[in-house]
mmCIF file of C-alpha atoms in Angstrom:
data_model
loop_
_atom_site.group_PDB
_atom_site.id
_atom_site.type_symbol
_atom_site.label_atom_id
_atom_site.label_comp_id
_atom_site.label_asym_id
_atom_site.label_seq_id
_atom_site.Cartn_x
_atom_site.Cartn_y
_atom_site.Cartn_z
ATOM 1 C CA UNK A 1 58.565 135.861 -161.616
ATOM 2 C CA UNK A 2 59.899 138.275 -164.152
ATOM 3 C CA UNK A 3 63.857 137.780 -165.248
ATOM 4 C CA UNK A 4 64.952 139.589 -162.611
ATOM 5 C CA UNK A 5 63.734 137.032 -160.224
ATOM 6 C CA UNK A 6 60.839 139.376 -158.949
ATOM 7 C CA UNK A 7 57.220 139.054 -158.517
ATOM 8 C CA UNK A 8 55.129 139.282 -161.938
ATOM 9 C CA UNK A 9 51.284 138.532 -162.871
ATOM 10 C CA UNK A 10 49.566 138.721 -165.984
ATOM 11 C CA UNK A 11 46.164 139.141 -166.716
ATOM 12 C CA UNK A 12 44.415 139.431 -169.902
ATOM 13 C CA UNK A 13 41.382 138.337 -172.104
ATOM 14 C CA UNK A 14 40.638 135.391 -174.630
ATOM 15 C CA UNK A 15 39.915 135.977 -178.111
ATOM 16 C CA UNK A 16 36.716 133.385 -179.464
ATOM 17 C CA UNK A 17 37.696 131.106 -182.037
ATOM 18 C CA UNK A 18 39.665 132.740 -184.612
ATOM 19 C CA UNK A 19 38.208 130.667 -187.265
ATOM 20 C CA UNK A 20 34.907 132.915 -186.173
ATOM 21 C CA UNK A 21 35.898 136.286 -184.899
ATOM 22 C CA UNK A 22 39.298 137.083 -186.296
ATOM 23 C CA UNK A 23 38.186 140.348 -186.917
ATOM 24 C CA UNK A 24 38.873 141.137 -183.183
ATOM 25 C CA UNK A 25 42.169 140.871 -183.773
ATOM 26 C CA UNK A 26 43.097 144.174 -184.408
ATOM 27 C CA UNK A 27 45.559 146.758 -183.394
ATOM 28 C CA UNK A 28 42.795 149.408 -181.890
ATOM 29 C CA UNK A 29 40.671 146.708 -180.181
ATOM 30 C CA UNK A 30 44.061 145.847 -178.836
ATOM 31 C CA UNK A 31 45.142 148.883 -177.647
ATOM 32 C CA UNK A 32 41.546 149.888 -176.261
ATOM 33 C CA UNK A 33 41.568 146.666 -174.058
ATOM 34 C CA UNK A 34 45.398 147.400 -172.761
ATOM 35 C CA UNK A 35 44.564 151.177 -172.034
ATOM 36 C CA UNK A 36 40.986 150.873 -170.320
ATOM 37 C CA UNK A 37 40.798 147.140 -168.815
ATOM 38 C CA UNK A 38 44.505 147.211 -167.774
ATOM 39 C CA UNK A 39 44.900 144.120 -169.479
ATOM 40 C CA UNK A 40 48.786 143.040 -170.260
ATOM 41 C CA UNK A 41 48.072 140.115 -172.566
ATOM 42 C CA UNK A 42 46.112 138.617 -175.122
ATOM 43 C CA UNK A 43 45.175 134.773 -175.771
ATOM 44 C CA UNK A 44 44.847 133.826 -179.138
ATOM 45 C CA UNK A 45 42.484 130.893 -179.457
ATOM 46 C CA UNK A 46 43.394 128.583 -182.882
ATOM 47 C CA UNK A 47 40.740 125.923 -182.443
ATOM 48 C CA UNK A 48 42.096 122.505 -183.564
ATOM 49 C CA UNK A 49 38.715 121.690 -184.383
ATOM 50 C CA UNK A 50 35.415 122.540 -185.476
ATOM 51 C CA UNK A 51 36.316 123.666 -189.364
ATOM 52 C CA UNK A 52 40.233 125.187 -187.475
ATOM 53 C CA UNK A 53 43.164 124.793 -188.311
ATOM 54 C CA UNK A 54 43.533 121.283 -188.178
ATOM 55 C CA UNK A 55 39.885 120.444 -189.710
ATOM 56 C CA UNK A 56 39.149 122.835 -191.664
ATOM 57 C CA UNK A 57 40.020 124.068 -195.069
ATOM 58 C CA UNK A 58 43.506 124.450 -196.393
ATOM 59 C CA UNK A 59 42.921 128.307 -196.782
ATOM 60 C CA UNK A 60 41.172 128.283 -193.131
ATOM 61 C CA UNK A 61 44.532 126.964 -191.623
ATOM 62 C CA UNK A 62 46.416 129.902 -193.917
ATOM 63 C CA UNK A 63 44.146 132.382 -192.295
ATOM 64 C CA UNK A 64 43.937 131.035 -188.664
ATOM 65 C CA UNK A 65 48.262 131.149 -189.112
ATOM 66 C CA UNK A 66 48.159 134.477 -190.471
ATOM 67 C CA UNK A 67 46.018 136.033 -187.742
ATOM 68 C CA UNK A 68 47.910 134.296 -185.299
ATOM 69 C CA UNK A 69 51.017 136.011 -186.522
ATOM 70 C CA UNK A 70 48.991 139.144 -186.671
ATOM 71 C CA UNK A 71 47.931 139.377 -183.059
ATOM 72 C CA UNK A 72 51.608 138.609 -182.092
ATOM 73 C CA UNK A 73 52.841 141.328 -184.045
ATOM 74 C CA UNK A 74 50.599 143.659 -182.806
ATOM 75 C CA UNK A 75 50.630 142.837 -179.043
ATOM 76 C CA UNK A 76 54.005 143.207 -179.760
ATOM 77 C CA UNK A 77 53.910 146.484 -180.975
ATOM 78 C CA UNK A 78 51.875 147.415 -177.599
ATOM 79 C CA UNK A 79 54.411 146.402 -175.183
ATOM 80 C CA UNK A 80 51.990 143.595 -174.258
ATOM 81 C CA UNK A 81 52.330 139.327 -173.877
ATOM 82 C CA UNK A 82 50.683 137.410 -175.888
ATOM 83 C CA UNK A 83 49.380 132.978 -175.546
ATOM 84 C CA UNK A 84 49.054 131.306 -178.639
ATOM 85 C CA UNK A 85 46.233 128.702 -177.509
ATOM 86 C CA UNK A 86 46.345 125.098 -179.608
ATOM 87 C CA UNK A 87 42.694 125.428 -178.724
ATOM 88 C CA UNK A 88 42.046 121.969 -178.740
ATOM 89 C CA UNK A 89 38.312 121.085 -176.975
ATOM 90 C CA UNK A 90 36.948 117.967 -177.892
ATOM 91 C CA UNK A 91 33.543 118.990 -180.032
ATOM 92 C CA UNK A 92 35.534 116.943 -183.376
ATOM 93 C CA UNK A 93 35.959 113.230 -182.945
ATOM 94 C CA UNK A 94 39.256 112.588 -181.419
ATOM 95 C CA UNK A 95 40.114 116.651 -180.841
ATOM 96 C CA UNK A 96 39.880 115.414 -176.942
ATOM 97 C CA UNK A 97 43.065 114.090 -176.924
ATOM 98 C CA UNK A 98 46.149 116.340 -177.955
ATOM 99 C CA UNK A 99 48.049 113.395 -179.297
ATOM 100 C CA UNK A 100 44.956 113.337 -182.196
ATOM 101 C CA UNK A 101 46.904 116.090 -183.923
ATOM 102 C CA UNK A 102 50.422 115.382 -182.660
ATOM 103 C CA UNK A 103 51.959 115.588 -186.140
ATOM 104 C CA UNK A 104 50.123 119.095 -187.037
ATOM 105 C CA UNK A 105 50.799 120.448 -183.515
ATOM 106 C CA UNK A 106 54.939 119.695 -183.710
ATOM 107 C CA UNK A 107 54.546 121.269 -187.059
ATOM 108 C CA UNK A 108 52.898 124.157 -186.187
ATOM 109 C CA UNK A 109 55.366 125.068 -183.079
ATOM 110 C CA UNK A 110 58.187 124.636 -184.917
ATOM 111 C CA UNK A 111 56.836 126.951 -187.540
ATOM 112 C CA UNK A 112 55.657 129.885 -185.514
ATOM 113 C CA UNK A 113 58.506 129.450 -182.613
ATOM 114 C CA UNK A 114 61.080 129.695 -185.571
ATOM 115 C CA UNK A 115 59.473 132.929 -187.273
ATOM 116 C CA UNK A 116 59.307 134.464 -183.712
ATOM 117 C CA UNK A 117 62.713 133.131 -181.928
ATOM 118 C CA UNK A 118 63.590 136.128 -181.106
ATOM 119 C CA UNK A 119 60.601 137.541 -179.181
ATOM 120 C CA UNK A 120 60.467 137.127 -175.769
ATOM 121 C CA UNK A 121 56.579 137.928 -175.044
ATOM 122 C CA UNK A 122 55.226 134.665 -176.447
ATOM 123 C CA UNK A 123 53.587 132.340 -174.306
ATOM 124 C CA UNK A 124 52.791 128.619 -175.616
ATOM 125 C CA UNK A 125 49.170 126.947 -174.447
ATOM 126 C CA UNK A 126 50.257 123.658 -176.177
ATOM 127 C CA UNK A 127 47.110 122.255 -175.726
ATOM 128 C CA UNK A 128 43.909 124.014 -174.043
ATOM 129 C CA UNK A 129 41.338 121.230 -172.491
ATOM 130 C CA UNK A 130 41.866 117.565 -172.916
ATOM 131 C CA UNK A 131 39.146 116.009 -171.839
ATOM 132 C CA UNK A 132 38.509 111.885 -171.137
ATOM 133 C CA UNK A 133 42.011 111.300 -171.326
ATOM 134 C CA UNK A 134 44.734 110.580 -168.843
ATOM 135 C CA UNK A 135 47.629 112.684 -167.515
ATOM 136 C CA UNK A 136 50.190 110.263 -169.236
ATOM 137 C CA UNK A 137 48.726 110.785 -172.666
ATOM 138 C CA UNK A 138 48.515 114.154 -172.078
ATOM 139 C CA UNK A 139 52.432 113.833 -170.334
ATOM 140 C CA UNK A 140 53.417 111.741 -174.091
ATOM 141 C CA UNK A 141 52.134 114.789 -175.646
ATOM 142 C CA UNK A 142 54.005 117.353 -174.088
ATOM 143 C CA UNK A 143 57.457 115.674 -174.074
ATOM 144 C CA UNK A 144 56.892 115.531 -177.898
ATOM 145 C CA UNK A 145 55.841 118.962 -178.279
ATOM 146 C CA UNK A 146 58.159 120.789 -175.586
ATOM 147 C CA UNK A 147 61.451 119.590 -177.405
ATOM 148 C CA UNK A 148 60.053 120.882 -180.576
ATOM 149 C CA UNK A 149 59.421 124.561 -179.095
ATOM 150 C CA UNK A 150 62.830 124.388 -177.319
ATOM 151 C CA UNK A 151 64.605 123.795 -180.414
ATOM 152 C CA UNK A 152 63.845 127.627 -181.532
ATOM 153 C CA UNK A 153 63.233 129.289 -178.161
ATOM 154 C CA UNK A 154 64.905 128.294 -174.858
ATOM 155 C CA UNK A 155 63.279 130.535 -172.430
ATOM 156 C CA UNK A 156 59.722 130.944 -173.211
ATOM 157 C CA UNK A 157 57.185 130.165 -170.883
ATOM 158 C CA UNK A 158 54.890 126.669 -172.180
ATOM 159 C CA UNK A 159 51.214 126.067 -170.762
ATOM 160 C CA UNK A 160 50.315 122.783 -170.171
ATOM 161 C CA UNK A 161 47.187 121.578 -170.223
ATOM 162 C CA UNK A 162 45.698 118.510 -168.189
ATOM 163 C CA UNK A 163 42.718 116.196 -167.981
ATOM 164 C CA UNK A 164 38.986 117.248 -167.117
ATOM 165 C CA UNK A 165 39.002 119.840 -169.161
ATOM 166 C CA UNK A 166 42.738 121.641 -167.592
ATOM 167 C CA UNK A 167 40.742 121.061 -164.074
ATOM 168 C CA UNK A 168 43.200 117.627 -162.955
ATOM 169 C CA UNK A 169 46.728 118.825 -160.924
ATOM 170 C CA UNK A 170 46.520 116.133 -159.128
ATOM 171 C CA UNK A 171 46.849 113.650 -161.581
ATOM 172 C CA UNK A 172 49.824 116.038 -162.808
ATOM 173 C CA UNK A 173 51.374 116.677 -159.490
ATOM 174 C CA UNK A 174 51.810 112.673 -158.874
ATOM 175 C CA UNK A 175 53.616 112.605 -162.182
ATOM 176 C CA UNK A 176 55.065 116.158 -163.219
ATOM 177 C CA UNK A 177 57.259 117.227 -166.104
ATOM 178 C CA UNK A 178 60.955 116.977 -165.704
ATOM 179 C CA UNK A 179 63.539 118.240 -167.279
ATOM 180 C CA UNK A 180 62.573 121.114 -168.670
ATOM 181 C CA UNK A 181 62.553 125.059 -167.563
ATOM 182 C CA UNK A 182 59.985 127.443 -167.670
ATOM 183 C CA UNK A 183 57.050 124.838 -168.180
ATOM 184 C CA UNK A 184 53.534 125.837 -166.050
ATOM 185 C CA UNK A 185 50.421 123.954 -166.028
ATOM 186 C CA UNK A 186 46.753 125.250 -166.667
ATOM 187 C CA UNK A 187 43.664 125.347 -164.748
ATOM 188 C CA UNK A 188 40.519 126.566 -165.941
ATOM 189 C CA UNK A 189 37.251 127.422 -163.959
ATOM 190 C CA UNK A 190 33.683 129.045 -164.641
ATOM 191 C CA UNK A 191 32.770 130.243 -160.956
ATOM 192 C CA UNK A 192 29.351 128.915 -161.590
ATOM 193 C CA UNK A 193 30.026 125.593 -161.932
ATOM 194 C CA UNK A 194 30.594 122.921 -158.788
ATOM 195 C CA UNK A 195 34.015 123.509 -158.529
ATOM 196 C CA UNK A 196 36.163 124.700 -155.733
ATOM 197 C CA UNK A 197 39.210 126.691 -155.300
ATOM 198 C CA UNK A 198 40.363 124.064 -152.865
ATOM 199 C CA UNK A 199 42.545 122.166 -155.815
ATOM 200 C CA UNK A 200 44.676 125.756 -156.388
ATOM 201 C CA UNK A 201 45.132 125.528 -152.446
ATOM 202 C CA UNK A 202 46.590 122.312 -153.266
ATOM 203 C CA UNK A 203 48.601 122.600 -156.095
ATOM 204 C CA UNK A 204 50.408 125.948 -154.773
ATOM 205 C CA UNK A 205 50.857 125.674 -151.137
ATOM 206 C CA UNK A 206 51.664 121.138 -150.386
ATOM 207 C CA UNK A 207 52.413 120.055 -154.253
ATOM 208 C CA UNK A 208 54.267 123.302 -155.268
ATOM 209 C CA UNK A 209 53.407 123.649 -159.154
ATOM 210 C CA UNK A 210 53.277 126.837 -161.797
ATOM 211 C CA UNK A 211 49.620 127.382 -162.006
ATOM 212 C CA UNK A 212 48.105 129.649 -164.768
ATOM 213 C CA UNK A 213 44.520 130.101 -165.383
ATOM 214 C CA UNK A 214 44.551 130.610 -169.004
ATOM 215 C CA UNK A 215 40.431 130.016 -169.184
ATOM 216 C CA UNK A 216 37.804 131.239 -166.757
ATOM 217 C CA UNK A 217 34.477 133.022 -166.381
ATOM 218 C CA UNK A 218 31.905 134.005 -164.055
ATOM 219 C CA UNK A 219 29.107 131.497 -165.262
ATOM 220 C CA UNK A 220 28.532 128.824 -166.447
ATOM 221 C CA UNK A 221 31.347 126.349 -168.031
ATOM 222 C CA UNK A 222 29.139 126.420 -171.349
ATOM 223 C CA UNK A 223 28.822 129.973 -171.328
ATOM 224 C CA UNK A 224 25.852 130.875 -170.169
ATOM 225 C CA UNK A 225 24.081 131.994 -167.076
ATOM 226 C CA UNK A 226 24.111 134.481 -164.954
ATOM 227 C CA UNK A 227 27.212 135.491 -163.179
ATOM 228 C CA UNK A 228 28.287 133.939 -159.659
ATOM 229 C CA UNK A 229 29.811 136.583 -157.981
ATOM 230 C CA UNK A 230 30.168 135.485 -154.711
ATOM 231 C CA UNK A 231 32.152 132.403 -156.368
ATOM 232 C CA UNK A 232 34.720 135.129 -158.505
ATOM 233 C CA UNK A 233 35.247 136.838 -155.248
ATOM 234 C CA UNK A 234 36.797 133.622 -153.827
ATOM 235 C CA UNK A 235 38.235 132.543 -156.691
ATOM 236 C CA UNK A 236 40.048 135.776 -156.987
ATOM 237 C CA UNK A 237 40.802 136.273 -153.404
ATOM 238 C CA UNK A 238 42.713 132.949 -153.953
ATOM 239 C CA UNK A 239 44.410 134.012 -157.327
ATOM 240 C CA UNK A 240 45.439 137.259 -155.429
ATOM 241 C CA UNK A 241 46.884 135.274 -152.249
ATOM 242 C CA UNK A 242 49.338 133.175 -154.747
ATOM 243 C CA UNK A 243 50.074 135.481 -157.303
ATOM 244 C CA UNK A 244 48.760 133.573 -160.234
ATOM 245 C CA UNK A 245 47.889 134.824 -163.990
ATOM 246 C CA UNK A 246 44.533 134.818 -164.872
ATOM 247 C CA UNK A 247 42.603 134.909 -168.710
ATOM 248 C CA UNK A 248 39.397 135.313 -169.429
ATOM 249 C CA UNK A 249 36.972 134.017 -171.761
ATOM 250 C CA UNK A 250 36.088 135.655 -173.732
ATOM 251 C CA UNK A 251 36.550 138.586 -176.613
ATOM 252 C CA UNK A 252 33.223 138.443 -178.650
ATOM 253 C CA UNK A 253 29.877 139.992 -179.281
ATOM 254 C CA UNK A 254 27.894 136.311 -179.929
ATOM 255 C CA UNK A 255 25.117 135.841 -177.345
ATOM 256 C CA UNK A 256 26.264 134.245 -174.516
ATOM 257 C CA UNK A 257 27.247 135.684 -171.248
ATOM 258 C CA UNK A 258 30.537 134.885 -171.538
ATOM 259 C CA UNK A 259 31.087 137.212 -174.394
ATOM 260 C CA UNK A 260 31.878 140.584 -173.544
ATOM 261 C CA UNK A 261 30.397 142.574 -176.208
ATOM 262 C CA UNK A 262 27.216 143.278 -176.373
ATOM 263 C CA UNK A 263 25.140 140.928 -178.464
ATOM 264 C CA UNK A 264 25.805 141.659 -182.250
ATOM 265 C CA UNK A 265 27.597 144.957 -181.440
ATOM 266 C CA UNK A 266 29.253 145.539 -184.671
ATOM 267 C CA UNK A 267 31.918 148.103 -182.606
ATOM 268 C CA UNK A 268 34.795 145.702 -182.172
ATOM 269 C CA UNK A 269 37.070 148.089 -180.489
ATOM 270 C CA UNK A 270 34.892 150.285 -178.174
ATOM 271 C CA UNK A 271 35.082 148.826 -174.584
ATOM 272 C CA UNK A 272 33.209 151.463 -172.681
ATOM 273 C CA UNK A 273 30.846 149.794 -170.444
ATOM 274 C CA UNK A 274 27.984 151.250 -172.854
ATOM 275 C CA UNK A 275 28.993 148.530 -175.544
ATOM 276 C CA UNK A 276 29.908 145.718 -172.406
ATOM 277 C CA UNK A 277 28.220 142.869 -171.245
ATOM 278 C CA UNK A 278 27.717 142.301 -167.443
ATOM 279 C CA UNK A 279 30.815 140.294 -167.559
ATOM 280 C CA UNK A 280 33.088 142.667 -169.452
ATOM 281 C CA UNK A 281 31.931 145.388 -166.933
ATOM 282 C CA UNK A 282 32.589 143.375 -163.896
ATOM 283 C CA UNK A 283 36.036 142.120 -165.669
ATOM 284 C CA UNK A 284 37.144 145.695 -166.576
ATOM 285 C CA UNK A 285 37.027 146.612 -162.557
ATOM 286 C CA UNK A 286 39.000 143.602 -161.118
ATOM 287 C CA UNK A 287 41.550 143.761 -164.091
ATOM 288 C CA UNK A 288 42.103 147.595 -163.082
ATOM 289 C CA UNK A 289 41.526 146.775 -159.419
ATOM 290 C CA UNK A 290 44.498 143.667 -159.849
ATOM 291 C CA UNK A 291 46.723 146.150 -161.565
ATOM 292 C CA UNK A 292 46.141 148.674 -159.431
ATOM 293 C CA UNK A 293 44.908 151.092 -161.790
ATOM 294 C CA UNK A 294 42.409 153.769 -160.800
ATOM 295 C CA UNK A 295 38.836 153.106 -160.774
ATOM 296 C CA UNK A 296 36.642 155.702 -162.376
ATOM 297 C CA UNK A 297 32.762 156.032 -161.779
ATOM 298 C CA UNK A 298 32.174 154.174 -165.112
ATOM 299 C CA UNK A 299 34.479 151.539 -163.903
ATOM 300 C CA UNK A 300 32.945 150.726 -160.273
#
C-alpha cells in the first residue's frame, strides 16, 4: 500500500555483485531500464562476502559504499525506489548466518540510513539468504538491526530475510516480528527449481504476512538452465492475485542465463532485445505487461 492507504506494487531488477559489475550502476542504464522494461526500482546487491564489503579490501568496502550511494542518488533522481541488499549468501565461511557480520551490518545501516534520512524511496534487504540457520537467529538478527535503521528513518520499508535461502515463512509466521511498522519478509524462487507457489498461498491468504520477492528467476536457483515458463506463468499468476513486489536477478552480461545481457556485451545501457538474453526479453514483457504499459512488436 502506498501512504495513502491504496494499492501499490513494485517491480524491478537486481544488480550482480557490486564488487563485480558496479559499472552497471549508472544513470543511463538506469533510465533505459525505467523507460523500456517499466521497471520502478532497482536492487543494489553489496555482497557481504566473497572479497565485499565485509571481506574484502578496505578500499573494496569504500567502493561497494560509494556505489551504493551512487545508485541511490541516481534512482533518486529518476523518480524510482531503490533496495539496498546486505547481500549476504553463504559462499564465505560463516556469511550464512547474518549474525556473522552483526557488528559491520549495525554499522553500515546506521551509516547509510543517517546520510539518507530524509529520502523516502529506500528500501532495506537487511539480510538476503540465510541459509542452515534457524528463524530465531535470523529473528536475533533483525531485532538488532531494525532498531538501528529506526533510529534515522521511521517509516521506511525493511526486508527480512529467512532460512532456506529466504524460502522458510513458516518458520517466520509461527514466530513473527513484533513491534515494529513497516517490516516485510522475503521470499525468493527460481521457477525451475522444485518449489511451489503453494507457501505464498500460505503466507498471504491463512498466516497473513508482507511478502516481497526481492530474488527470482526463470531457471535454475544457480543460474543456469533453460527457462521454465510454464512455472513463471504460475508463479506470476500468483504474484498478480496478491499484489506482491517482485525483483529479478539479475543485471549483468556474465554467462549464465540468469544474466540479462548478452554474454560479454560491453553495451551496459542498451536494453533492446538485440543486446537481451532470453530472460531479459521474456522479463521486459511481463514487467510492461504488470505495469500495464503497451507492448510493442519487439516487446511480445
Amino acid at each position: 500500500m502506498d501512504k495513502n492507504n491504496e494499492k501499490f506494487r513494485l517491480a524491478g531488477i537486481s544488480t550482480f555483485g557490486l564488487q563485480w559489475q558496479p559499472e552497471y550502476v549508472n544513470e543511463v542504464t538506469f533510465e533505459n531500464l525505467k523507460n523500456e522494461f517499466g521497471i520502478n526500482v532497482i536492487r543494489l546487491a553489496m555482497y557481504t562476502g566473497e572479497g565485499g564489503y565485509c571481506s574484502g579490501t578496505e578500499k573494496m568496502k569504500q567502493q561497494m559504499y560509494d556505489t551504493v550511494v551512487k545508485g541511490i542518488n541516481i534512482a533518486t533522481d529518476l523518480n524510482m525506489y531503490v533496495i539496498v541488499d546486505w547481500h549476504m549468501l553463504g559462499v564465505d565461511e560463516g556469511d550464512n548466518n547474518p549474525l556473522y557480520y552483526l557488528k559491520e551490518s549495525k554499522e553500515f545501516f546506521n551509516k547509510i540510513t543517517n546520510e539518507f534520512k530524509d529520502h523516502d524511496n529506500i528500501l532495506f534487504e537487511i539480510m538476503n539468504e540465510p541459509c542452515y540457520v534457524t528463524w530465531q537467529d535470523c529473528k536475533t538478527y533483525a531485532e538488532e538491526v531494525i532498531p538501528v535503521i529506526r533510529n534515522n528513518m521511521k517509516d521506511a520499508i525493511i526486508l527480512v530475510g529467512n532460512p532456506q535461502w529466504s524460502s522458510d515463512l513458516a518458520s517466520v509466521a509461527k514466530d513473527p516480528l513484533v513491534g515494529y511498522d513497516n517490516i516485510m519478509y522475503t521470499f525468493h524462487f527460481y521457477a525451475n527449481d522444485n518449489c511451489h507457489t503453494d507457501k505464498i498461498i500460505q503466507a498471504c491468504e491463512k498466516d497473513h504476512l508482507p511478502v516481497f520477492i526481492t530474488e527470482h528467476g526463470g531457471m535454475d536457483a544457480s543460474g543456469y538452465g533453460d527457462l521454465n515458463f510454464e512455472s513463471l506463468t504460475s508463479w506470476y499468476n500468483v504474484l498478480d492475485k496478491y499484489n506482491i513486489s517482485f525483483i529479478a536477478w539479475s543485471l549483468s552480461n556474465l554467462n549464465s542465463s540468469s544474466c540479462m545481457f548478452k554474454t560479454g556485451s560491453p553495451k551496459i545501457d542498451d536494453v533492446s532485445d538485440s543486446n537481451l538474453k532470453t530472460w531479459g526479453i521474456y522479463y521486459k514483457f511481463r514487467v510492461r505487461k504488470v505495469m500495464g504499459l503497451p507492448i510493442g512488436s519487439e516487446n511480445k
